[in-house]
Short mmCIF file of C-alpha atoms in Angstrom, two decimals:
data_model
loop_
_atom_site.label_atom_id
_atom_site.label_comp_id
_atom_site.label_asym_id
_atom_site.label_seq_id
_atom_site.Cartn_x
_atom_site.Cartn_y
_atom_site.Cartn_z
CA MET A 9 -21.00 39.52 41.25
CA SER A 10 -18.11 38.47 42.83
CA LEU A 11 -14.52 39.75 41.66
CA THR A 12 -11.47 37.60 42.52
CA MET A 13 -7.50 38.37 42.82
CA ASP A 14 -4.98 36.26 41.89
CA LYS A 15 -2.51 37.30 44.48
CA SER A 16 0.82 34.66 43.19
CA HIS A 17 2.11 37.48 41.34
CA HIS A 18 2.29 39.74 44.65
CA ALA A 19 3.56 36.82 46.55
CA LYS A 20 6.95 37.16 45.07
CA LEU A 21 7.14 41.07 45.70
CA ARG A 22 9.47 40.85 48.92
CA ALA A 23 11.85 43.33 49.67
CA PRO A 24 15.52 41.58 49.42
CA THR A 25 16.88 40.63 52.62
CA GLU A 26 20.86 40.65 51.37
CA ASP A 27 22.81 44.07 51.41
CA GLY A 28 22.87 44.92 47.80
CA GLY A 29 19.97 42.86 46.75
CA ILE A 30 17.83 43.81 44.13
CA LEU A 31 14.18 43.21 43.07
CA LEU A 32 12.90 43.76 39.77
CA TRP A 33 9.83 42.68 38.19
CA PRO A 34 9.28 41.33 35.65
CA GLU A 35 12.76 41.06 34.57
CA SER A 36 14.42 44.16 32.99
CA ALA A 37 15.09 42.22 29.99
CA HIS A 38 11.23 42.47 29.43
CA TRP A 39 10.33 46.22 29.82
CA GLY A 40 10.94 47.16 26.50
CA SER A 41 8.52 44.98 24.77
CA LEU A 42 6.19 45.56 27.53
CA ALA A 43 6.21 49.11 27.28
CA GLU A 44 6.17 48.86 23.56
CA ALA A 45 2.48 46.36 23.95
CA ASN A 46 1.53 49.06 26.11
CA ARG A 47 1.85 51.93 24.01
CA PHE A 48 0.38 49.76 20.72
CA ALA A 49 -2.85 49.08 22.78
CA VAL A 50 -3.64 52.65 23.33
CA THR A 51 -3.92 53.16 19.72
CA ARG A 52 -6.28 50.20 19.58
CA LYS A 53 -9.17 50.34 22.41
CA ALA A 54 -12.18 51.91 21.60
CA ALA A 55 -12.88 53.18 25.53
CA ARG A 56 -13.82 56.77 25.48
CA VAL A 57 -14.01 59.34 28.06
CA LEU A 58 -16.35 61.98 28.31
CA GLY A 59 -16.49 61.30 23.98
CA PHE A 60 -12.76 61.07 23.76
CA SER A 61 -10.96 58.23 22.63
CA TRP A 62 -8.34 56.96 24.80
CA TYR A 63 -5.73 57.67 22.30
CA GLU A 64 -6.94 61.37 22.09
CA LEU A 65 -6.74 62.17 25.73
CA ALA A 66 -3.73 59.90 26.16
CA ALA A 67 -1.94 62.12 23.57
CA ARG A 68 -3.72 65.06 24.73
CA ALA A 69 -2.32 64.34 28.47
CA ARG A 70 1.81 63.37 27.17
CA GLN A 71 1.85 66.52 25.36
CA GLU A 72 0.37 68.78 28.26
CA MET A 73 2.62 66.57 30.63
CA LEU A 74 6.00 67.12 28.37
CA ALA A 75 5.59 71.00 28.41
CA ALA A 76 4.87 71.19 32.28
CA ALA A 77 7.65 68.88 32.77
CA ARG A 78 9.92 71.01 30.77
CA ARG A 79 8.44 73.94 32.75
CA TRP A 80 9.19 72.46 35.75
CA THR A 81 12.64 70.97 35.71
CA GLY A 82 13.88 73.89 33.19
CA ARG A 83 13.77 75.88 36.51
CA TYR A 84 16.84 74.70 37.68
CA ARG A 85 18.30 72.28 35.40
CA SER A 86 19.30 71.84 31.62
CA VAL A 87 16.32 70.27 29.49
CA GLU A 88 17.51 68.32 26.73
CA PHE A 89 14.83 65.61 25.36
CA SER A 90 14.19 65.25 21.65
CA GLU A 91 10.54 65.90 20.73
CA THR A 92 10.31 63.27 18.17
CA GLY A 93 7.34 60.63 18.72
CA SER A 94 7.40 57.30 18.06
CA ALA A 95 5.38 55.49 15.29
CA HIS A 96 2.32 56.11 16.51
CA GLY A 97 2.90 60.07 16.81
CA LEU A 98 3.25 59.56 20.81
CA PRO A 99 6.75 60.11 22.35
CA PRO A 100 7.79 57.14 24.55
CA ILE A 101 7.35 57.95 28.08
CA TYR A 102 8.59 55.94 31.22
CA MET A 103 7.83 57.14 34.47
CA THR A 104 7.96 56.41 38.12
CA GLY A 105 6.78 58.39 40.87
CA HIS A 106 7.04 58.98 45.10
CA GLN A 107 6.59 61.32 47.86
CA PRO A 108 9.28 64.45 47.76
CA GLU A 109 10.89 62.94 51.07
CA LEU A 110 14.42 61.44 52.36
CA PHE A 111 13.52 58.28 51.26
CA HIS A 112 15.87 54.89 51.65
CA PRO A 113 18.03 54.08 48.55
CA GLY A 114 15.59 51.31 47.83
CA VAL A 115 13.23 53.67 46.70
CA TRP A 116 15.58 56.02 44.99
CA LEU A 117 16.44 52.76 42.51
CA LYS A 118 13.44 53.35 40.77
CA ASN A 119 14.53 56.33 39.32
CA ALA A 120 18.10 54.69 38.61
CA VAL A 121 16.57 52.26 36.69
CA LEU A 122 13.71 54.59 35.30
CA HIS A 123 16.84 56.70 33.32
CA GLY A 124 18.53 53.17 32.44
CA ALA A 125 15.09 51.77 31.21
CA ALA A 126 14.37 54.97 29.00
CA GLN A 127 18.08 55.15 27.62
CA ALA A 128 17.81 51.25 26.52
CA GLY A 129 14.06 51.88 25.39
CA SER A 130 15.22 55.21 23.62
CA ALA A 131 12.17 56.87 25.90
CA ILE A 132 11.51 59.72 28.08
CA ALA A 133 12.07 59.31 31.58
CA ILE A 134 9.89 61.23 34.05
CA HIS A 135 9.17 61.18 37.76
CA MET A 136 6.35 62.57 39.05
CA ILE A 137 6.58 64.48 42.49
CA VAL A 138 3.35 63.21 44.38
CA ASP A 139 3.37 66.39 46.48
CA SER A 140 -0.43 66.11 47.75
CA ASP A 141 0.21 63.66 50.20
CA VAL A 142 0.81 65.01 53.44
CA LEU A 143 3.94 65.48 55.89
CA LYS A 144 3.57 63.57 58.61
CA GLY A 145 6.86 64.23 60.51
CA LEU A 146 9.29 66.72 60.55
CA ALA A 147 12.10 64.33 62.05
CA VAL A 148 14.48 62.50 60.79
CA SER A 149 15.78 59.30 62.27
CA VAL A 150 19.24 58.62 62.11
CA PRO A 151 22.00 55.93 63.86
CA SER A 152 24.38 57.47 66.17
CA GLY A 153 26.76 56.29 68.62
CA ALA A 154 29.45 53.63 67.94
CA PRO A 155 29.00 50.21 65.96
CA GLU A 156 29.07 48.39 69.30
CA GLN A 157 26.56 50.58 71.11
CA PRO A 158 24.48 52.34 68.58
CA ARG A 159 21.17 54.41 69.62
CA MET A 160 18.70 56.34 67.47
CA SER A 161 18.64 60.51 67.01
CA TYR A 162 15.68 62.39 65.76
CA ILE A 163 16.65 65.62 63.94
CA PRO A 164 14.17 68.10 63.08
CA LEU A 165 13.74 69.37 59.57
CA ASP A 166 11.75 72.15 61.03
CA GLU A 167 9.57 73.37 62.98
CA GLY A 168 5.72 74.18 63.02
CA PRO A 169 2.80 72.34 61.76
CA CYS A 170 2.49 68.53 60.14
CA GLY A 171 -0.32 67.31 58.31
CA TRP A 172 -0.23 70.02 55.50
CA PRO A 173 0.26 68.62 51.87
CA TYR A 174 3.58 68.70 50.60
CA GLU A 175 2.88 71.27 48.33
CA GLU A 176 1.73 74.00 50.56
CA ARG A 177 4.16 73.42 53.43
CA PRO A 178 6.65 76.14 53.82
CA VAL A 179 10.12 76.16 55.68
CA ILE A 180 9.21 78.01 58.51
CA ASN A 181 12.49 77.95 60.43
CA ARG A 182 15.05 78.30 57.92
CA GLU A 183 18.13 78.43 60.52
CA VAL A 184 16.91 74.70 61.75
CA PHE A 185 16.23 73.25 57.85
CA GLY A 186 19.39 75.17 56.85
CA THR A 187 21.87 73.28 59.40
CA PHE A 188 19.86 69.94 59.36
CA ASP A 189 23.08 68.72 57.64
CA LEU A 190 25.49 70.04 60.48
CA ALA A 191 23.19 67.97 62.83
CA VAL A 192 23.08 64.93 60.91
CA SER A 193 26.49 65.03 60.33
CA ARG A 194 27.25 65.37 64.55
CA GLU A 195 25.06 62.54 65.11
CA ILE A 196 26.51 59.78 62.60
CA ARG A 197 30.17 60.29 62.31
CA GLY A 198 30.81 57.40 64.84
CA LEU A 199 29.01 55.19 62.12
CA VAL A 200 29.61 56.81 58.32
CA PRO A 201 32.64 59.95 58.49
CA ASP A 202 31.48 61.13 54.99
CA PRO A 203 27.69 60.90 54.60
CA LEU A 204 26.20 62.22 50.95
CA VAL A 205 24.26 65.14 53.49
CA GLY A 206 26.92 67.11 53.85
CA LYS A 207 27.05 67.26 49.86
CA PHE A 208 23.80 67.34 49.51
CA TRP A 209 22.15 69.59 51.95
CA PRO A 210 23.99 72.82 50.27
CA ILE A 211 22.24 72.03 46.94
CA VAL A 212 18.85 71.78 49.41
CA ARG A 213 19.72 75.30 50.72
CA GLU A 214 19.99 76.77 47.09
CA SER A 215 16.92 74.82 46.27
CA LEU A 216 14.58 77.10 48.22
CA ASP A 217 15.29 79.20 45.36
CA VAL A 218 13.45 77.23 43.33
CA SER A 219 10.57 76.56 45.54
CA PRO A 220 10.09 77.90 49.08
CA ARG A 221 8.33 74.70 49.85
CA LEU A 222 10.21 72.31 52.16
CA ALA A 223 9.04 69.20 50.18
CA HIS A 224 9.74 71.00 46.75
CA ALA A 225 13.15 71.79 47.86
CA ILE A 226 14.10 68.77 48.83
CA ALA A 227 13.05 67.13 45.80
CA VAL A 228 14.97 69.47 43.34
CA ALA A 229 17.95 68.98 45.20
CA ARG A 230 17.74 65.02 44.54
CA HIS A 231 17.30 65.75 40.80
CA ARG A 232 20.20 67.95 40.72
CA GLN A 233 22.28 65.19 42.26
CA GLU A 234 20.76 62.55 40.10
CA GLU A 235 21.76 64.79 37.04
CA ARG A 236 25.45 65.14 38.13
CA TRP A 237 25.31 61.14 38.56
CA GLY A 238 24.29 61.24 34.90
CA TRP A 239 20.68 60.69 35.36
CA GLN A 240 18.64 62.22 32.43
CA THR A 241 14.79 62.51 33.67
CA LEU A 242 12.10 65.10 33.88
CA GLU A 243 10.49 65.88 36.72
CA VAL A 244 6.89 67.39 37.41
CA PRO A 245 4.52 67.76 40.48
CA GLN A 246 1.75 65.94 40.74
CA SER A 247 0.23 69.06 41.72
CA TRP A 248 0.93 70.93 38.05
CA LEU A 249 -0.70 67.63 36.47
CA CYS A 250 -3.83 68.18 38.46
CA ARG A 251 -4.28 71.23 36.59
CA LEU A 252 -4.05 69.85 33.47
CA PRO A 253 -7.22 69.70 31.13
CA SER A 254 -6.92 66.43 29.97
CA PHE A 255 -6.67 65.35 33.51
CA LEU A 256 -9.86 67.43 34.72
CA VAL A 257 -11.86 66.15 31.90
CA LEU A 258 -11.22 62.41 33.18
CA ALA A 259 -11.90 63.63 37.00
CA ALA A 260 -15.46 65.16 35.32
CA HIS A 261 -16.09 61.82 33.85
CA ILE A 262 -15.51 60.26 37.46
CA TRP A 263 -17.79 62.53 39.36
CA SER A 264 -20.30 62.01 36.18
CA GLU A 265 -20.34 58.59 37.21
CA ALA A 266 -19.77 58.76 40.57
CA PRO A 267 -22.20 55.84 41.28
CA ARG A 268 -20.68 53.32 39.03
CA PHE A 269 -17.48 54.31 40.36
CA LEU A 270 -18.23 53.88 43.89
CA ALA A 271 -19.40 50.48 43.04
CA LEU A 272 -16.76 49.09 41.16
CA HIS A 273 -13.96 50.63 43.59
CA ASN A 274 -15.56 49.43 46.73
CA ARG A 275 -15.96 46.40 44.95
CA ALA A 276 -12.13 45.74 44.07
CA VAL A 277 -11.21 46.64 46.95
CA ASP A 278 -13.45 43.94 48.70
CA ALA A 279 -11.83 41.52 46.62
CA TYR A 280 -8.71 42.05 47.94
CA ARG A 281 -9.26 42.26 51.29
CA ARG A 282 -10.41 38.80 50.66
CA ALA A 283 -7.16 37.71 48.48
CA HIS A 284 -4.46 39.21 51.22
CA ARG A 285 -6.92 38.23 54.29
CA LEU A 286 -7.11 41.77 55.51
CA ARG A 287 -9.63 42.74 58.18
CA SER A 288 -8.73 46.07 58.19
CA ARG A 289 -11.15 48.37 56.80
CA SER A 290 -8.45 51.15 55.86
CA HIS A 291 -6.18 48.69 53.75
CA PRO A 292 -5.57 49.11 51.26
CA PHE A 293 -7.81 52.00 50.69
CA PRO A 294 -11.18 52.80 52.85
CA HIS A 295 -14.44 52.30 50.92
CA LEU A 296 -16.00 54.83 49.34
CA ILE A 297 -19.22 56.56 50.94
CA GLU A 298 -22.51 57.83 50.07
CA THR A 299 -24.15 60.30 52.58
CA ASP A 300 -27.79 62.14 51.83
CA GLY A 301 -27.14 61.82 47.92
CA TRP A 302 -23.87 62.52 47.76
CA ILE A 303 -21.21 60.28 46.42
CA GLU A 304 -17.39 59.95 47.48
CA VAL A 305 -15.14 60.35 44.86
CA PRO A 306 -11.21 59.72 44.84
CA PHE A 307 -10.17 63.15 45.26
CA TRP A 308 -8.82 65.85 47.74
CA THR A 309 -9.76 68.73 48.19
CA TRP A 310 -8.45 71.88 50.69
CA SER A 311 -8.56 75.54 50.67
CA LEU A 312 -4.75 77.59 51.66
CA ASP A 313 -6.45 79.37 54.79
CA MET A 314 -7.08 75.41 56.19
CA PRO A 315 -4.72 73.22 54.16
CA TYR A 316 -5.89 70.02 55.58
CA ARG A 317 -7.20 67.74 53.00
CA GLN A 318 -10.81 67.25 53.09
CA ARG A 319 -12.72 64.28 51.00
CA LEU A 320 -14.63 65.29 48.13
CA PHE A 321 -18.00 64.15 47.16
CA ALA A 322 -20.03 64.57 43.99
CA ARG A 323 -23.84 64.24 43.03
CA HIS A 324 -25.41 65.35 39.53
CA SER A 325 -28.20 67.69 39.98
CA GLY A 326 -30.43 68.95 37.56
CA ASN A 327 -28.17 70.06 34.71
CA CYS A 328 -24.70 69.95 36.19
CA VAL A 329 -22.53 67.83 38.43
CA GLU A 330 -21.85 69.50 41.77
CA ILE A 331 -18.89 68.65 43.91
CA SER A 332 -18.37 69.59 47.69
CA ASP A 333 -16.24 68.92 50.93
CA LEU A 334 -19.79 68.97 52.41
CA ALA A 335 -18.48 71.37 54.73
CA HIS A 336 -16.83 74.66 53.75
CA TRP A 337 -16.89 74.55 49.86
CA TRP A 338 -19.13 73.48 47.03
CA GLY A 339 -19.06 74.15 43.04
CA CYS A 340 -20.62 73.22 39.95
CA ILE A 341 -20.11 72.05 36.69
CA PRO A 342 -22.69 72.23 33.90
CA ASP A 343 -23.68 68.97 31.87
CA ALA A 344 -22.53 70.99 28.73
CA ARG A 345 -18.88 71.77 30.29
CA LEU A 346 -18.03 68.46 31.29
CA ASN A 347 -16.55 67.15 27.92
CA ASP A 348 -14.52 70.43 27.58
CA PRO A 349 -11.07 70.87 28.51
CA GLU A 350 -10.07 74.26 28.09
CA TRP A 351 -13.56 75.14 29.90
CA LEU A 352 -12.31 72.86 32.87
CA ALA A 353 -8.97 74.38 32.92
CA ASP A 354 -10.58 78.01 33.08
CA TRP A 355 -13.11 76.84 35.62
CA ALA A 356 -10.09 75.34 38.07
CA ALA A 357 -7.55 78.14 37.35
CA ASP A 358 -10.04 80.34 38.99
CA LEU A 359 -10.50 78.06 41.80
CA GLU A 360 -6.55 77.71 42.14
CA LYS A 361 -6.54 81.32 42.21
CA ASN A 362 -9.12 81.50 45.21
CA GLY A 363 -7.08 79.27 47.04
CA ARG A 364 -8.97 76.05 46.23
CA ARG A 365 -7.48 72.89 45.45
CA ILE A 366 -8.15 69.75 43.84
CA ARG A 367 -6.06 66.87 43.63
CA GLY A 368 -6.10 62.88 42.69
CA ARG A 369 -5.75 60.05 45.37
CA ALA A 370 -3.69 56.88 44.86
CA VAL A 371 -6.13 54.93 42.69
CA VAL A 372 -6.62 58.09 40.79
CA THR A 373 -3.16 59.19 40.25
CA THR A 374 -1.67 55.62 39.55
CA LEU A 375 -4.66 54.84 37.12
CA TRP A 376 -4.31 58.22 35.33
CA ALA A 377 -0.13 58.13 35.13
CA ARG A 378 -0.42 54.54 33.92
CA CYS A 379 -3.30 54.53 31.20
CA PHE A 380 -2.58 58.09 29.69
CA LEU A 381 0.44 59.71 30.75
CA SER A 382 3.21 56.76 30.19
CA ASP A 383 3.86 53.89 28.36
CA PHE A 384 5.90 52.10 31.44
CA PHE A 385 5.27 52.87 34.84
CA ILE A 386 7.49 51.43 37.66
CA HIS A 387 5.72 50.98 41.20
CA GLY A 388 7.52 50.59 44.46
CA LEU A 389 6.70 47.56 46.41
CA GLY A 390 3.58 49.20 48.02
CA GLY A 391 2.41 50.82 44.68
CA ALA A 392 2.62 47.61 43.28
CA LYS A 393 0.87 45.61 45.64
CA TYR A 394 -2.49 48.43 45.89
CA ASP A 395 -2.07 48.55 42.12
CA GLN A 396 -4.54 45.04 42.01
CA VAL A 397 -7.06 47.59 43.07
CA THR A 398 -6.24 49.80 40.25
CA ASP A 399 -6.40 47.27 37.61
CA ALA A 400 -9.47 45.87 38.52
CA ILE A 401 -11.11 49.78 38.16
CA ILE A 402 -9.26 50.01 34.88
CA ARG A 403 -10.81 46.89 33.65
CA ASP A 404 -14.26 47.90 35.12
CA PHE A 405 -14.61 51.64 34.81
CA LEU A 406 -12.57 52.28 31.67
CA GLY A 407 -13.29 48.99 29.99
CA ILE A 408 -9.42 48.29 29.15
CA ASP A 409 -6.97 45.95 29.94
CA PRO A 410 -5.03 47.58 32.47
CA PRO A 411 -1.39 48.39 31.04
CA VAL A 412 1.66 46.04 32.57
CA TYR A 413 3.62 47.77 34.99
CA ALA A 414 7.13 46.97 36.72
CA THR A 415 8.00 46.55 40.30
CA ALA A 416 11.44 47.96 41.33
CA THR A 417 13.23 48.22 45.04
CA ALA A 418 16.60 47.71 46.94
CA THR A 419 18.11 46.77 50.01
CA VAL A 420 21.20 49.07 50.67
CA LEU A 421 22.51 49.13 53.94
CA LEU A 422 24.56 51.37 55.74
CA PRO A 423 28.61 50.58 55.52
CA VAL A 424 29.38 49.53 59.14
CA TRP A 425 30.07 46.80 61.07
CA ARG A 426 27.27 44.66 61.95
CA PRO A 427 27.23 41.37 64.82
CA ALA A 428 26.94 38.22 63.12
CA VAL A 429 23.77 37.07 64.82
CA ASP A 430 19.69 36.55 63.55
CA GLU A 431 16.42 35.85 65.31
CA ALA A 432 17.15 32.00 64.73
CA ASP A 433 20.12 32.27 67.27
CA GLU A 434 18.08 33.59 69.78
CA ARG A 435 15.36 30.86 68.91
CA ALA A 436 17.59 28.31 69.56
CA ILE A 437 19.25 29.23 72.90
CA ARG A 438 15.35 29.76 73.91
CA VAL A 439 15.13 26.14 72.59
CA GLN A 440 17.62 24.93 74.55
CA LEU A 441 16.31 26.67 77.90
CA ARG A 442 13.43 24.52 77.31
CA ASP A 443 15.04 21.43 77.01
CA LEU A 444 16.83 22.25 80.66
CA GLU A 445 13.06 22.81 81.98
CA PHE A 446 11.70 19.99 80.14
CA HIS A 447 14.26 16.94 80.17
CA PRO A 448 16.90 18.51 82.35
CA GLU A 449 18.16 14.52 82.52
CA LYS A 450 19.86 15.38 78.88
CA HIS A 451 21.67 17.92 80.34
CA ILE A 452 23.41 16.52 83.42
CA SER A 453 26.82 14.79 83.40
CA LEU A 454 26.72 12.28 86.06
CA GLY A 455 30.12 11.43 86.34
CA GLU A 456 30.94 15.25 87.54
CA LEU A 457 28.26 14.67 90.39
CA PRO A 458 29.39 13.96 94.32
CA ARG A 459 28.49 9.81 94.88
CA ASP A 460 25.43 10.84 96.64
CA ALA A 461 23.83 13.63 94.25
CA GLN A 462 24.95 10.55 91.80
CA ARG A 463 22.75 8.12 92.77
CA LEU A 464 19.76 10.69 93.84
CA VAL A 465 20.01 11.88 89.95
CA GLU A 466 19.90 8.10 88.87
CA LYS A 467 16.71 7.34 90.98
CA LEU A 468 14.74 10.45 89.81
CA ILE A 469 15.52 9.48 85.88
CA GLU A 470 14.73 6.01 86.34
CA GLU A 471 11.21 7.24 87.99
CA LYS A 472 11.03 9.59 85.09
CA TRP A 473 11.49 6.90 82.24
CA ARG A 474 9.46 4.40 84.03
CA TRP A 475 6.41 6.91 84.50
CA ILE A 476 7.11 7.75 80.77
CA ASN A 477 6.84 4.20 79.56
CA THR A 478 4.12 3.76 81.59
CA ALA A 479 0.68 3.57 79.06
CA VAL A 480 -1.77 6.38 80.07
CA THR A 481 -5.06 5.46 81.55
CA PRO A 482 -7.76 8.19 82.91
CA GLU A 483 -7.09 6.81 86.32
CA ASN A 484 -3.06 7.25 86.07
CA ALA A 485 -3.04 10.22 83.77
CA ALA A 486 -3.15 13.13 86.55
CA ASP A 487 -0.67 11.13 88.87
CA ARG A 488 1.93 10.44 85.97
CA TYR A 489 1.88 14.26 84.44
CA ARG A 490 2.25 15.42 88.21
CA ARG A 491 5.18 13.15 88.96
CA ILE A 492 6.84 13.96 85.77
CA ARG A 493 6.49 17.42 86.58
CA GLU A 494 7.98 16.99 90.10
CA ILE A 495 11.01 15.24 88.72
CA ASN A 496 11.77 17.44 86.25
CA ARG A 497 11.78 20.22 89.22
CA ALA A 498 14.00 18.29 91.35
CA LEU A 499 16.46 18.10 88.65
CA GLN A 500 16.73 21.53 87.70
CA PRO A 501 19.19 22.02 90.81
CA PHE A 502 21.89 19.91 88.68
CA VAL A 503 21.69 21.87 85.29
CA GLU A 504 21.49 25.68 86.76
CA ASN A 505 24.95 26.60 85.62
CA GLU A 506 23.83 25.57 82.20
CA ARG A 507 20.84 27.70 82.82
CA GLN A 508 22.72 30.43 84.03
CA ARG A 509 25.16 30.15 80.88
CA LEU A 510 22.30 30.14 78.34
CA LEU A 511 20.57 33.20 80.37
CA GLN A 512 23.76 34.84 79.94
CA LEU A 513 24.31 33.72 76.17
CA LEU A 514 20.48 34.82 75.37
CA ASP A 515 21.07 38.54 76.77
CA GLU A 516 24.47 38.99 74.93
CA THR A 517 22.27 37.58 71.88
CA GLN A 518 19.33 39.99 72.54
CA GLN A 519 21.65 42.91 72.83
CA LYS A 520 23.23 42.21 69.76
CA LEU A 521 20.24 41.91 67.83
CA LYS A 522 19.07 45.19 69.23
CA VAL A 523 22.58 46.53 67.96
CA LYS A 524 21.67 45.05 64.40
CA GLN A 525 18.43 46.16 64.41
CA ILE A 526 19.70 49.27 64.31
CA LEU A 527 22.46 49.17 61.87
CA ALA A 528 21.20 46.70 59.33
CA ALA A 529 17.87 48.53 59.04
CA ARG A 530 17.28 49.35 55.13
CA ASP A 531 14.76 52.42 55.40
CA TRP A 532 17.74 54.71 56.43
CA ALA A 533 17.39 58.46 54.59
CA PHE A 534 19.97 58.08 51.43
CA CYS A 535 21.53 61.25 52.91
CA LEU A 536 23.23 59.20 55.72
CA TYR A 537 24.57 57.01 53.24
CA PRO A 538 28.24 57.61 51.97
CA GLU A 539 27.98 58.79 47.84
CA ASP A 540 30.46 56.74 46.79
CA GLN A 541 28.42 53.68 47.97
CA LEU A 542 25.27 54.86 45.82
CA MET A 543 26.94 55.78 43.10
CA ARG A 544 28.37 52.25 42.75
CA PHE A 545 25.39 50.44 43.70
CA TYR A 546 23.23 52.18 41.28
CA ALA A 547 25.96 52.69 38.42
CA SER A 548 25.81 48.61 38.42
CA ALA A 549 21.88 48.75 38.41
CA ILE A 550 22.05 51.15 35.47
CA GLN A 551 23.83 49.41 33.63
CA ASP A 552 22.07 45.91 33.95
CA ILE A 553 19.52 47.71 32.68
CA ALA A 554 20.75 49.69 29.90
CA GLY A 555 22.86 46.39 28.82
#
């Protein structure tokens, strides 16, 4: 059966082009009612996961997550959230999540509106630190130089290997990491004299006492910064959530039904590619594969002595479900224990003690967060687009309507001078240069030419128009084309001054565009911006959300 997807909604998801522009979809005025509808649906659906009703597993998952979030957050800031539940016995929970990076201010908007929406909806706000993703690079791009001639610099955060999951990567060179703020401030001072990094990085250094992991220290410091601004949220690493008994029940459910999950997953991926006319086999996700009876499942695994993510495979054999990376590790869960959360938790804890990690990949992470952990999830642009696949899997695998989610992003530019130019200016100049080549007669001022040159130009133009007005026939087509081209070339010396002016203007415009490309980028790290600019921007967004 073919699955189709409607991409009309996602066509509206575009990053704002103007400075200070915000995208919230659906409009934030509807978020409270959507969250209430999502929460009500939890109590109504008959879907089951290994013998647990959706409601039972969601209730347990939320209790476990709240306890974990309070433990994590309580390590470095006060936690003052009510335990009071809703009419359904579950506390209303709003969530978002992101990798623990120095992301741009548009990503940070998710946390700001999470706080504002939770305040408006009397909900608990939780940010999930997606620390099972890998550290792809150790250098942060920073604009430097003067506004008229900016350049790109790359400031290292640390030394050593990349490619490790965030949760495993410690700070290796504390001197490099500890002086990152000084190096950044030196580079950017010609553009932004007082970036947030000067106040923020001391908090990062202090946060190494909470966790020696590079990314965790950044995430903890960012959350502390949010506390200074009055944002009331909890945080919890994804790695902690993947150890919860409730999560392991869902994982075991997927492993035990690996062939069905593979088929539904790949069908959803194919539908997404058709809808968006994608040929790449890696977008939005690669297909899950089958090899020698082993079925790939959407989880990562690795070990402490080899902290590079490997794909996880599952198969049913005898009276147990086997899981393996097909290279270094194998495990087995008896069928009788698949729906036993406590046994699964003990089993996973033993794996953790021995350095073995099992973590959900993107599809599982968002499915888990949206369907079981929260009443309302706030995505960024990428997650919102890819969750078309997740929606299809939720419908087909869990047998429920996917909960509605929101999308939030923004464009915030550095407070620097930028040239008033855009790509349309370059295109206009190129059109004029092309017009000089093919219609030079339009640009020649006959009255400014010497008499002999004037007569020659008039003669050439007259002949050109005679050829243009001559009907094209098979017999004259080649001669007509050749002669018009020869006349255009003959007229070029008379427009050479204009050509040189336009070429100089084109060069100047291209240089300005290069300057603007640097200074008007929206993806600079949030710590490069002045604190007061960020505070004003987020305070306004929160006020609009909270009413």
